[in-house]
Tab-separated table of C-alpha atoms and ligand atoms in Angstrom:
chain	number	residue	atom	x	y	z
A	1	UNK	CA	0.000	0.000	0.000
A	2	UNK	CA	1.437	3.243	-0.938
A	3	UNK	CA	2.203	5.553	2.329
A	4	UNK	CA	0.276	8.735	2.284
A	5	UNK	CA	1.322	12.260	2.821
A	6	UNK	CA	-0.769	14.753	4.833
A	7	UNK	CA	-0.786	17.865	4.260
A	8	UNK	CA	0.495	19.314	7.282
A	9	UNK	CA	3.490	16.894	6.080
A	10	UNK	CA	4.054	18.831	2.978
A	11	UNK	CA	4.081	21.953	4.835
A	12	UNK	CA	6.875	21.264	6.637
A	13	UNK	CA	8.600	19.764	3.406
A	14	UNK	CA	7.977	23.213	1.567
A	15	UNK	CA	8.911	25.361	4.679
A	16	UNK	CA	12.313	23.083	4.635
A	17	UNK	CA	13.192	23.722	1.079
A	18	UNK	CA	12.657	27.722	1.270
A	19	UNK	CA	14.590	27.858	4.651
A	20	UNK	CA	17.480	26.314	2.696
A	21	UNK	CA	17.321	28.249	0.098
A	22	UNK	CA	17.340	31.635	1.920
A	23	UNK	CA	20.610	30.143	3.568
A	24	UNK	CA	22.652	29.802	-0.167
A	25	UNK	CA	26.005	31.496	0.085
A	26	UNK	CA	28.702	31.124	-3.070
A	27	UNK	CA	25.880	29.329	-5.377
A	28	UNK	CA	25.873	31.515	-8.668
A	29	UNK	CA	21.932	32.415	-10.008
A	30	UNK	CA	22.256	29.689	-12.866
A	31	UNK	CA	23.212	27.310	-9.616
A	32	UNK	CA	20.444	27.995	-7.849
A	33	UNK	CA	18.370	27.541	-10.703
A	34	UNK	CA	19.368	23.783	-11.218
A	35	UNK	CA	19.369	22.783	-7.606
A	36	UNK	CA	16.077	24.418	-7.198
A	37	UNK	CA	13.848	24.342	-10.446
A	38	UNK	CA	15.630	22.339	-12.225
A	39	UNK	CA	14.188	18.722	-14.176
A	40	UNK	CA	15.795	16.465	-10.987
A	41	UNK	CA	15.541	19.868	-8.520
A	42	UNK	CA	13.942	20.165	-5.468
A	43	UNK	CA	11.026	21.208	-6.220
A	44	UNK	CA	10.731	18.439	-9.282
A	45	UNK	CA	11.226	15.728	-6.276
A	46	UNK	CA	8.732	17.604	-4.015
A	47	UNK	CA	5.888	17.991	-6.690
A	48	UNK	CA	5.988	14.174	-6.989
A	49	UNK	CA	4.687	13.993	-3.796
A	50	UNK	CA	1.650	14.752	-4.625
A	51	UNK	CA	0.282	11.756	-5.979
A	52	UNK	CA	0.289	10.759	-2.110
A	53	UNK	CA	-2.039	13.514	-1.200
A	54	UNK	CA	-5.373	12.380	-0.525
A	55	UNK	CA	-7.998	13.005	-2.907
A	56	UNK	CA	-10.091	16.067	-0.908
A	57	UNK	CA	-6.689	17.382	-0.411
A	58	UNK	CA	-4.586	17.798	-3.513
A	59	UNK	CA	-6.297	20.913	-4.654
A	60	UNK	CA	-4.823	22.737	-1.755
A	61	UNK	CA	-1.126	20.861	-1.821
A	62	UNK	CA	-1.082	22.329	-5.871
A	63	UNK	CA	-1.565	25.647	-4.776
A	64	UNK	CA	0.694	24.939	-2.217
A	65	UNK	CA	2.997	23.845	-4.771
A	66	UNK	CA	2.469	26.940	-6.956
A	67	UNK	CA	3.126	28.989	-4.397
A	68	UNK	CA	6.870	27.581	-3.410
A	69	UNK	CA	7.290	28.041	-7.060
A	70	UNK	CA	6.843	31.716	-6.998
A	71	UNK	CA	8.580	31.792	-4.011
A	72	UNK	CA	11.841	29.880	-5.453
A	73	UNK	CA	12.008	31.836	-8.363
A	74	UNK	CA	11.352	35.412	-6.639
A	75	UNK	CA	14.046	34.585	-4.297
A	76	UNK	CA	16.420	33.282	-6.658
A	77	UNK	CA	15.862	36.640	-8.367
A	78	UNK	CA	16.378	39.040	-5.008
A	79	UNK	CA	19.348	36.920	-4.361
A	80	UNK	CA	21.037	37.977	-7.369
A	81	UNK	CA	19.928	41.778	-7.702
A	82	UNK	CA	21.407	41.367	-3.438
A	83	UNK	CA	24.487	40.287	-4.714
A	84	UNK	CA	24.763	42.457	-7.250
A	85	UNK	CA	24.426	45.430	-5.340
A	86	UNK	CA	27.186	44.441	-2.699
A	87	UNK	CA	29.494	43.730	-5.782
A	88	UNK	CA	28.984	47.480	-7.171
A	89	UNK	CA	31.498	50.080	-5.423
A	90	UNK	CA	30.656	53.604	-5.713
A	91	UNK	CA	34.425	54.796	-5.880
A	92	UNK	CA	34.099	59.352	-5.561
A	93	UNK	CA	32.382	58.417	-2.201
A	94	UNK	CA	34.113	59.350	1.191
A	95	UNK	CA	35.836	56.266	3.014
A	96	UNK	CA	34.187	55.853	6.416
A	97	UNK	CA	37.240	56.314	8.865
A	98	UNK	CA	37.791	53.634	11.568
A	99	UNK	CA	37.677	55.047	15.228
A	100	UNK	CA	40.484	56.200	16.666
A	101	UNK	CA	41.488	57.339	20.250
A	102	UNK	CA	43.475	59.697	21.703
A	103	UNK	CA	46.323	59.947	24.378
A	104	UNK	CA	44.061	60.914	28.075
A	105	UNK	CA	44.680	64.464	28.403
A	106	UNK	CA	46.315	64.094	31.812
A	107	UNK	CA	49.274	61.990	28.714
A	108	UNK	CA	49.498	64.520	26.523
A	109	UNK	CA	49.769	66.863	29.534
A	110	UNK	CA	53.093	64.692	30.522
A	111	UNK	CA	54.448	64.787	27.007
A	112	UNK	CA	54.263	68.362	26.939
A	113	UNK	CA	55.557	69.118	30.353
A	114	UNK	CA	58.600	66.459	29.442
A	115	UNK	CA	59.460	68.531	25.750
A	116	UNK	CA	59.731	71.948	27.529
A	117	UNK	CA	61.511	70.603	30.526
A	118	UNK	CA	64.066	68.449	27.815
A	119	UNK	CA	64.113	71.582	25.542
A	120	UNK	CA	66.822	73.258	28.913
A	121	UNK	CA	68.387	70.219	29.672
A	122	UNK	CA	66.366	67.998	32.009
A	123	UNK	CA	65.873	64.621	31.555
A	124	UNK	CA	62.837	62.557	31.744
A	125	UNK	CA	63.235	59.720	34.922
A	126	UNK	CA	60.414	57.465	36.584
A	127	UNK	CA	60.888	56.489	39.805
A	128	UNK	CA	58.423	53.663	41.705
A	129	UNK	CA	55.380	55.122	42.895
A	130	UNK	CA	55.320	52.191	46.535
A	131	UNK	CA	58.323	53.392	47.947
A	132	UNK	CA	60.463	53.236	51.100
A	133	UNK	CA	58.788	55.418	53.778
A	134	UNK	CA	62.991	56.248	53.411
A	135	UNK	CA	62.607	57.983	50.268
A	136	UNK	CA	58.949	59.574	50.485
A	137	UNK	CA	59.913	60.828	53.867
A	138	UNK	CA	63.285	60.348	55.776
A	139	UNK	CA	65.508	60.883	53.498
A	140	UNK	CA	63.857	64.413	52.864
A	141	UNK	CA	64.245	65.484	55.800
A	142	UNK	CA	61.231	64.211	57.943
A	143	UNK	CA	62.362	62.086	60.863
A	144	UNK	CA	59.636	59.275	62.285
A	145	UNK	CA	56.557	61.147	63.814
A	146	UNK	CA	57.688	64.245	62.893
A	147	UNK	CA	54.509	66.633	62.496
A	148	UNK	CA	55.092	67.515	58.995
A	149	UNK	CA	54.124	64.180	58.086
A	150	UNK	CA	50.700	64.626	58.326
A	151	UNK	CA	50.025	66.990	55.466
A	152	UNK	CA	51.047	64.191	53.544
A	153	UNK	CA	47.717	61.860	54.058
A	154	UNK	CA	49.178	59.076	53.195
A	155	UNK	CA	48.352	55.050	52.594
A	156	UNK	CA	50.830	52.519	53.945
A	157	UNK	CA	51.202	48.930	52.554
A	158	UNK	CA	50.718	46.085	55.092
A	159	UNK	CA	53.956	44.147	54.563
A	160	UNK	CA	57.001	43.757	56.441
A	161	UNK	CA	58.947	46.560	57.677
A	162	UNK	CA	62.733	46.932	56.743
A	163	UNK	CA	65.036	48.219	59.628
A	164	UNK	CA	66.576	51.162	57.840
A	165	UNK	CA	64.175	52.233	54.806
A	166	UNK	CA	61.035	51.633	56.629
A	167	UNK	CA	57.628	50.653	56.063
A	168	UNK	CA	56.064	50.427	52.411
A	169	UNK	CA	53.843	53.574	51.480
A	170	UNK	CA	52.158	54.940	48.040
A	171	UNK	CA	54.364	57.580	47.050
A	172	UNK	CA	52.458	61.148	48.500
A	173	UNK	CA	54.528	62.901	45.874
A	174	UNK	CA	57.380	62.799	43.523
A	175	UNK	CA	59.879	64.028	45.934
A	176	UNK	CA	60.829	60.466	46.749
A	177	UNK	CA	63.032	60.875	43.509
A	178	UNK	CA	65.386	63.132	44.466
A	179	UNK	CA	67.875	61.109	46.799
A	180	UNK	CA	66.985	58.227	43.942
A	181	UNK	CA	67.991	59.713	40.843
A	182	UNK	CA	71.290	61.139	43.332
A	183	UNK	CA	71.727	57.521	43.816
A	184	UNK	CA	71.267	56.605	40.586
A	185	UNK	CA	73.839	58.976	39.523
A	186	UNK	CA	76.285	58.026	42.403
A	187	UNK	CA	76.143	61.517	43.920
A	188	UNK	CA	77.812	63.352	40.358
A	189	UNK	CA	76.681	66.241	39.464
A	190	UNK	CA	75.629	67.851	37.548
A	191	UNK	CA	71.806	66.465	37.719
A	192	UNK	CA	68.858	67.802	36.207
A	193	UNK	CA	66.167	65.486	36.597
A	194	UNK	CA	62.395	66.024	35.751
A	195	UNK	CA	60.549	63.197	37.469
A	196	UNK	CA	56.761	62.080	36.416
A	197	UNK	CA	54.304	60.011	38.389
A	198	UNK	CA	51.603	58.930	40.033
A	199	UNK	CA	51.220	59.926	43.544
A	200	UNK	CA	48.242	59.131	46.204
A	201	UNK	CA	46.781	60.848	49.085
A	202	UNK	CA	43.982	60.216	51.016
A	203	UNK	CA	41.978	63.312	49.555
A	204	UNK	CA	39.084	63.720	47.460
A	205	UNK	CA	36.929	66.947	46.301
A	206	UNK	CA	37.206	69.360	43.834
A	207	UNK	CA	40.881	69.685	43.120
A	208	UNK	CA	42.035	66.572	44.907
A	209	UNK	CA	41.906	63.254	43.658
A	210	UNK	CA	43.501	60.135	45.602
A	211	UNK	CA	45.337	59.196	42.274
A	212	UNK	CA	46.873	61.943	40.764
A	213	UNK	CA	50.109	62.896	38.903
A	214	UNK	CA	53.189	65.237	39.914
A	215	UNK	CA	56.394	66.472	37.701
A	216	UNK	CA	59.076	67.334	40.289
A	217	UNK	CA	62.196	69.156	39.355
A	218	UNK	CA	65.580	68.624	40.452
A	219	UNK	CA	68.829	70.436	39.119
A	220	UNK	CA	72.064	69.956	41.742
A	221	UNK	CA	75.369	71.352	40.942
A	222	UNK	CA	78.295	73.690	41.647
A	223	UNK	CA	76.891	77.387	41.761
A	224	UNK	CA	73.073	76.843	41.714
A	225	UNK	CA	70.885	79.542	43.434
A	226	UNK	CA	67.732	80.964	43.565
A	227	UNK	CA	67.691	82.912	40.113
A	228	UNK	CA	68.358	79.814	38.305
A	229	UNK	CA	64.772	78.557	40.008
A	230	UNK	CA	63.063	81.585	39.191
A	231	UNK	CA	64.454	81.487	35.599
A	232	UNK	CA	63.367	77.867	35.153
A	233	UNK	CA	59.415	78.669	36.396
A	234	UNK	CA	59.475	81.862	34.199
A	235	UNK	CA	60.830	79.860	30.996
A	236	UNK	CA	57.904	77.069	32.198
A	237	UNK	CA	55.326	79.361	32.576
A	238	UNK	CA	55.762	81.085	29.249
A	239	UNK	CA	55.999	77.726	27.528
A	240	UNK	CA	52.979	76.029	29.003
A	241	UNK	CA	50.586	79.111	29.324
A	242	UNK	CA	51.669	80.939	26.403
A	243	UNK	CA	53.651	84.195	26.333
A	244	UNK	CA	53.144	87.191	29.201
A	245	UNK	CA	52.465	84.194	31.866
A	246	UNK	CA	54.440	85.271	34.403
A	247	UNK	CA	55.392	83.521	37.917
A	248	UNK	CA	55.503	84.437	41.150
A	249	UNK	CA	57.205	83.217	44.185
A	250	UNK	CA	55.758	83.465	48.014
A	251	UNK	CA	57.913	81.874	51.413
A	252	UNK	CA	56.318	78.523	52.416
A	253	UNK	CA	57.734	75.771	54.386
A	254	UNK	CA	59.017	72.635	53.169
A	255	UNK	CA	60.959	70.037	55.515
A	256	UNK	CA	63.014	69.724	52.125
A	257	UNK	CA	64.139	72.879	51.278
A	258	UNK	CA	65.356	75.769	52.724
A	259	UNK	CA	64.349	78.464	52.029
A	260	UNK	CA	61.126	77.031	50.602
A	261	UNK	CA	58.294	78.619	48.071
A	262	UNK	CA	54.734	78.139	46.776
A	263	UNK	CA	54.916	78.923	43.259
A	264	UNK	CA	51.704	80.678	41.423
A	265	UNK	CA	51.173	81.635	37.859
A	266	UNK	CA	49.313	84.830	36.639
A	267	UNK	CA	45.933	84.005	35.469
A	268	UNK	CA	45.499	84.561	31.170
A	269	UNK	CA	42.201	85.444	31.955
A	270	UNK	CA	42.409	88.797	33.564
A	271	UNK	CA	46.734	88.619	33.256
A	272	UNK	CA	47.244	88.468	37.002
A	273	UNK	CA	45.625	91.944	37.399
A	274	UNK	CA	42.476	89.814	39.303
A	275	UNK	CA	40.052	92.044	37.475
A	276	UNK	CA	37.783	91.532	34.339
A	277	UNK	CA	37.568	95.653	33.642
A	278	UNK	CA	40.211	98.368	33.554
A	279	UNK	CA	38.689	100.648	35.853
A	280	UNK	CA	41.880	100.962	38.265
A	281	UNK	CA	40.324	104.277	39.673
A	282	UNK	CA	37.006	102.445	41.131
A	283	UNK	CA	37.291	100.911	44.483
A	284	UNK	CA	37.735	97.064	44.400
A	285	UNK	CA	34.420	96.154	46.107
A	286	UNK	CA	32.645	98.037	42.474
A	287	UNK	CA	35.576	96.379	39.908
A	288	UNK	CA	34.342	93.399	38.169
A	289	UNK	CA	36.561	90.420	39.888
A	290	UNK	CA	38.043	87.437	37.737
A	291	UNK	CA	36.164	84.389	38.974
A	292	UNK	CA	38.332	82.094	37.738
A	293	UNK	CA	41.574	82.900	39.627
A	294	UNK	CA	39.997	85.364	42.309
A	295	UNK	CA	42.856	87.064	43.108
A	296	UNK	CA	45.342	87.557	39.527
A	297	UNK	CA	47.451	84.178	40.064
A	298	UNK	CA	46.535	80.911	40.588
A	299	UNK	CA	48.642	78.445	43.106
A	300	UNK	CA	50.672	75.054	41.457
A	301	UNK	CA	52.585	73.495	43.668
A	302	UNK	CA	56.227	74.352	46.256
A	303	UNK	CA	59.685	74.487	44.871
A	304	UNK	CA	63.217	75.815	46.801
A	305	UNK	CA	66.629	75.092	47.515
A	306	UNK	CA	67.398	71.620	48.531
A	307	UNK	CA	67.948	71.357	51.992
A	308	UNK	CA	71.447	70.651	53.068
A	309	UNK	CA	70.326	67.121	54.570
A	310	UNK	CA	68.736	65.816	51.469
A	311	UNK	CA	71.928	66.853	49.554
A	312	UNK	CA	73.617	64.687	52.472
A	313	UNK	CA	71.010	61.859	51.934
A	314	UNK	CA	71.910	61.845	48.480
A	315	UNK	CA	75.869	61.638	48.706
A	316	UNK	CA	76.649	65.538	48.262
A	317	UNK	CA	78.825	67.551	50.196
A	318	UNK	CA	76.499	70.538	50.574
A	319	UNK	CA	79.336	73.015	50.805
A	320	UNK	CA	80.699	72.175	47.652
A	321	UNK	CA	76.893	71.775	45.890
A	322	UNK	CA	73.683	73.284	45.989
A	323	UNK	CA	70.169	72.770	43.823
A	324	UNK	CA	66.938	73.877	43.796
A	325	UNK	CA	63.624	71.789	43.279
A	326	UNK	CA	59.969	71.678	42.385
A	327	UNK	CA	56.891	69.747	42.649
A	328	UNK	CA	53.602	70.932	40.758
A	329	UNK	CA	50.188	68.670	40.326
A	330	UNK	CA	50.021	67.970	36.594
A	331	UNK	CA	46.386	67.815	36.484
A	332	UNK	CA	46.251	70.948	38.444
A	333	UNK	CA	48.556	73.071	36.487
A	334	UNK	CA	46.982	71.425	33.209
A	335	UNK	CA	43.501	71.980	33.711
A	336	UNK	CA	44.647	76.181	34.738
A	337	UNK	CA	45.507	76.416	30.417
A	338	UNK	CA	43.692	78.828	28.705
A	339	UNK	CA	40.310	77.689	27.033
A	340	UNK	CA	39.798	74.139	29.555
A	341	UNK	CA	37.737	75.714	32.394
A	342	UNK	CA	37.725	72.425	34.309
A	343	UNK	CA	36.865	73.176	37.382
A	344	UNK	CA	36.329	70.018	38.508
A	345	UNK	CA	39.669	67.826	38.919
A	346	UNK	CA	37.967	64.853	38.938
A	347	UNK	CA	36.673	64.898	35.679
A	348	UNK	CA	39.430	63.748	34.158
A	349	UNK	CA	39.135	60.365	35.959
A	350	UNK	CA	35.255	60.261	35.284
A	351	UNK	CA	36.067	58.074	32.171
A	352	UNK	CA	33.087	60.341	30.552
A	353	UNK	CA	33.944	59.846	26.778
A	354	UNK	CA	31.872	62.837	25.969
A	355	UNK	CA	33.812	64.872	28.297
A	356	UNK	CA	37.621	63.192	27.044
A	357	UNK	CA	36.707	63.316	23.470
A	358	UNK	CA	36.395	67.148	23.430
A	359	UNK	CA	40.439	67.001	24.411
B	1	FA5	C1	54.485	68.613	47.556
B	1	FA5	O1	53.972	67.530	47.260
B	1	FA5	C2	55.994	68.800	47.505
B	1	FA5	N1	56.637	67.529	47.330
B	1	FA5	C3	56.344	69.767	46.375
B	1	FA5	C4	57.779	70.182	46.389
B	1	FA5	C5	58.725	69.508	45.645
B	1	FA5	C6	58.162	71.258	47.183
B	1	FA5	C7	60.045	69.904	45.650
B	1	FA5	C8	59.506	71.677	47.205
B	1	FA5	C9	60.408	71.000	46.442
B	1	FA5	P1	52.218	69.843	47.907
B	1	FA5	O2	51.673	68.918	48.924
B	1	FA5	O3	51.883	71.266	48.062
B	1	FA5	O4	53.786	69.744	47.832
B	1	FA5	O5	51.716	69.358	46.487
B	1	FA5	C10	52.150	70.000	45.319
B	1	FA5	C11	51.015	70.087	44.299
B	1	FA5	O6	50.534	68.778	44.020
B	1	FA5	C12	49.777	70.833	44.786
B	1	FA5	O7	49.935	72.205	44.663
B	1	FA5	C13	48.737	70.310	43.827
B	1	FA5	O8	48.862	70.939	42.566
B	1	FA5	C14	49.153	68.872	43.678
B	1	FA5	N2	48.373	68.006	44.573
B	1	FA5	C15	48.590	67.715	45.882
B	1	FA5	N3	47.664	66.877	46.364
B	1	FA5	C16	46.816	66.620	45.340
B	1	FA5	C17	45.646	65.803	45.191
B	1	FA5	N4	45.160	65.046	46.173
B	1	FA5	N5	45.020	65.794	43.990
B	1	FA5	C18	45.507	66.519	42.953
B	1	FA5	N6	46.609	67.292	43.016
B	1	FA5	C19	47.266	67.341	44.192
């Protein structure tokens, strides 16, 4: 007896054949044609079928049959005007550019701070940035518990302690570079160091982040005095601000130099006069104040002449040397250039792409 075919059977044969079609990949048109509509094609072996339908239902399975047809030929025809259309290249358009980044701005910051610092001499070192409580701290001048330590919020490492460098901290600043690169250099002068990295505090608002980046200065050598500092911020500021940035130099305290300075640059919006108007003869209270710097100049970072105990530290007689040093945020001194008006440090660790990609 011949086995019959329903047709819910045949459905499922026709849906098969069209799904495999739509799947073709590499089969040129006149391929397609064969394997589909061909005398021994698919559909050929399918419509043979029907002689298995039942009587009441073979109207329905040739329409059915019809239908797949239309649909084979239809598709074999969208395939090719598809393929055809991939193949044709219009050549006077515009390539589409592939995505590229861009160096962080707190990088490019670095770079440029390390050209104008190697454009007079310095060279570029990187020292570790978990350190000897030594080198962040005794060797500069800071004895165990003494007070000044606490500006310096600092996080300590729990590991084991080492009898004469001390216990394991997160560098608070770059500083911890000068009696390194002296070392490094096995106490010769001359040295003129410019020292990049990551330092960490335990601060966090506005314009302090616990991660954050210094550039320190160091220049030992026979000679070296206080107008060679000055020199080096003016140069500095007129190279990283623009020219007519001028510095200026107030006494601070450092346990590392002596004497010791807070350094400030004059502020490019209202050049360091404070004011956004001209009118010197008003009082101050009427005169339109600068509201980005407040007061004409805006604060950086310390600098000075290195103590005589660091220079000892290091391996220098300080009667035969001197050298003068400096230690500026890089974020902070970045984010003062003309046109950034971040004023919000922390932005520039936000990860914000819409924010980065404007830099
Ligand atoms: C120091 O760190 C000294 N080592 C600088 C120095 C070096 C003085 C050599 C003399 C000789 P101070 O703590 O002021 O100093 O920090 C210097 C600068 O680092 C600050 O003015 C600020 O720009 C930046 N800075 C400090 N803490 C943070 C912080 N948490 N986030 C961002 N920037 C900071």
């Amino acid at each position: 007896m011949t086995e019959m075919i329903s047709i819910e059977q045949l459905e499922l044969k026709i849906s098969d054949i069209k799904s495999q079609l739509e799947k073709e990949e590499g089969l040129s048109k006149a391929d397609l044609q064969i394997k589909y509509l061909g005398k021994k094609g698919l559909f050929n072996e399918l419509a043979k079928i029907i002689a298995k339908v039942n009587y009441q239902d073979k109207k329905s399975a040739g329409q059915m049959l019809n239908e797949l047809k239309n649909f084979l030929n239809e598709t074999i025809e969208k395939m090719e005007l598809q393929k055809t259309k991939v193949k044709w290249i219009d050549l006077t358009q515009p390539g589409i550019k592939p995505k590229v980044g861009h160096m962080h701005p707190v990088s490019q910051a670095m770079e440029e701070i390390t050209r104008i610092f190697e454009r007079i001499g310095f060279t570029r070192a990187r020292y570790q940035e978990i350190d000897w409580d030594w080198y962040v701290f005794e060797s500069l001048n800071m004895p165990k518990s003494h007070p000044a330590r606490d500006e310096w919020e600092t996080f300590f490492i729990d590991a084991p302690t080492d009898k004469k460098l001390g216990k394991i901290v997160l560098t608070t600043h770059t500083s911890n570079g000068q009696v390194r690169e002296m070392e490094r250099l096995n106490s010769k002068a001359p040295i003129r160091m410019i020292n990049i990295g990551r330092c960490y505090r335990r601060q966090q608002d506005t314009t302090h982040t616990q991660m954050f980046h210094q550039f320190e200065g160091l220049v030992i050598d026979k000679g070296i005095n206080i107008q060679h500092l000055k020199g080096t911020l003016d140069y500095f500021a007129q190279e990283f601000y623009g020219p007519g940035t001028k510095s200026r130099i107030r006494p601070f305290h450092f346990q590392f130099t002596e004497p010791s300075l807070e350094v400030d640059f004059s502020c490019h919006i209202c050049n360091g006069t404070g004011f956004l108007d001209n009118e010197v003869k008003k009082s101050q209270d009427q005169r339109n104040k600068c509201k980005f710097c407040k007061s004409g100049w805006h604060e950086v970072g310390g600098a000075g002449m290195v103590h005589p105990n660091v220079l000892k530290a290091g391996g220098f007689n300080p009667e035969v040397y001197t050298g003068f040093a400096f230690g500026w945020g890089v974020e902070r001194t970045y984010t003062l250039k003309e046109g950034l008006n971040i004023d919000d440090i922390r932005l520039l660790y936000s990860g914000d792409l819409k924010f980065l990609e404007q830099f």
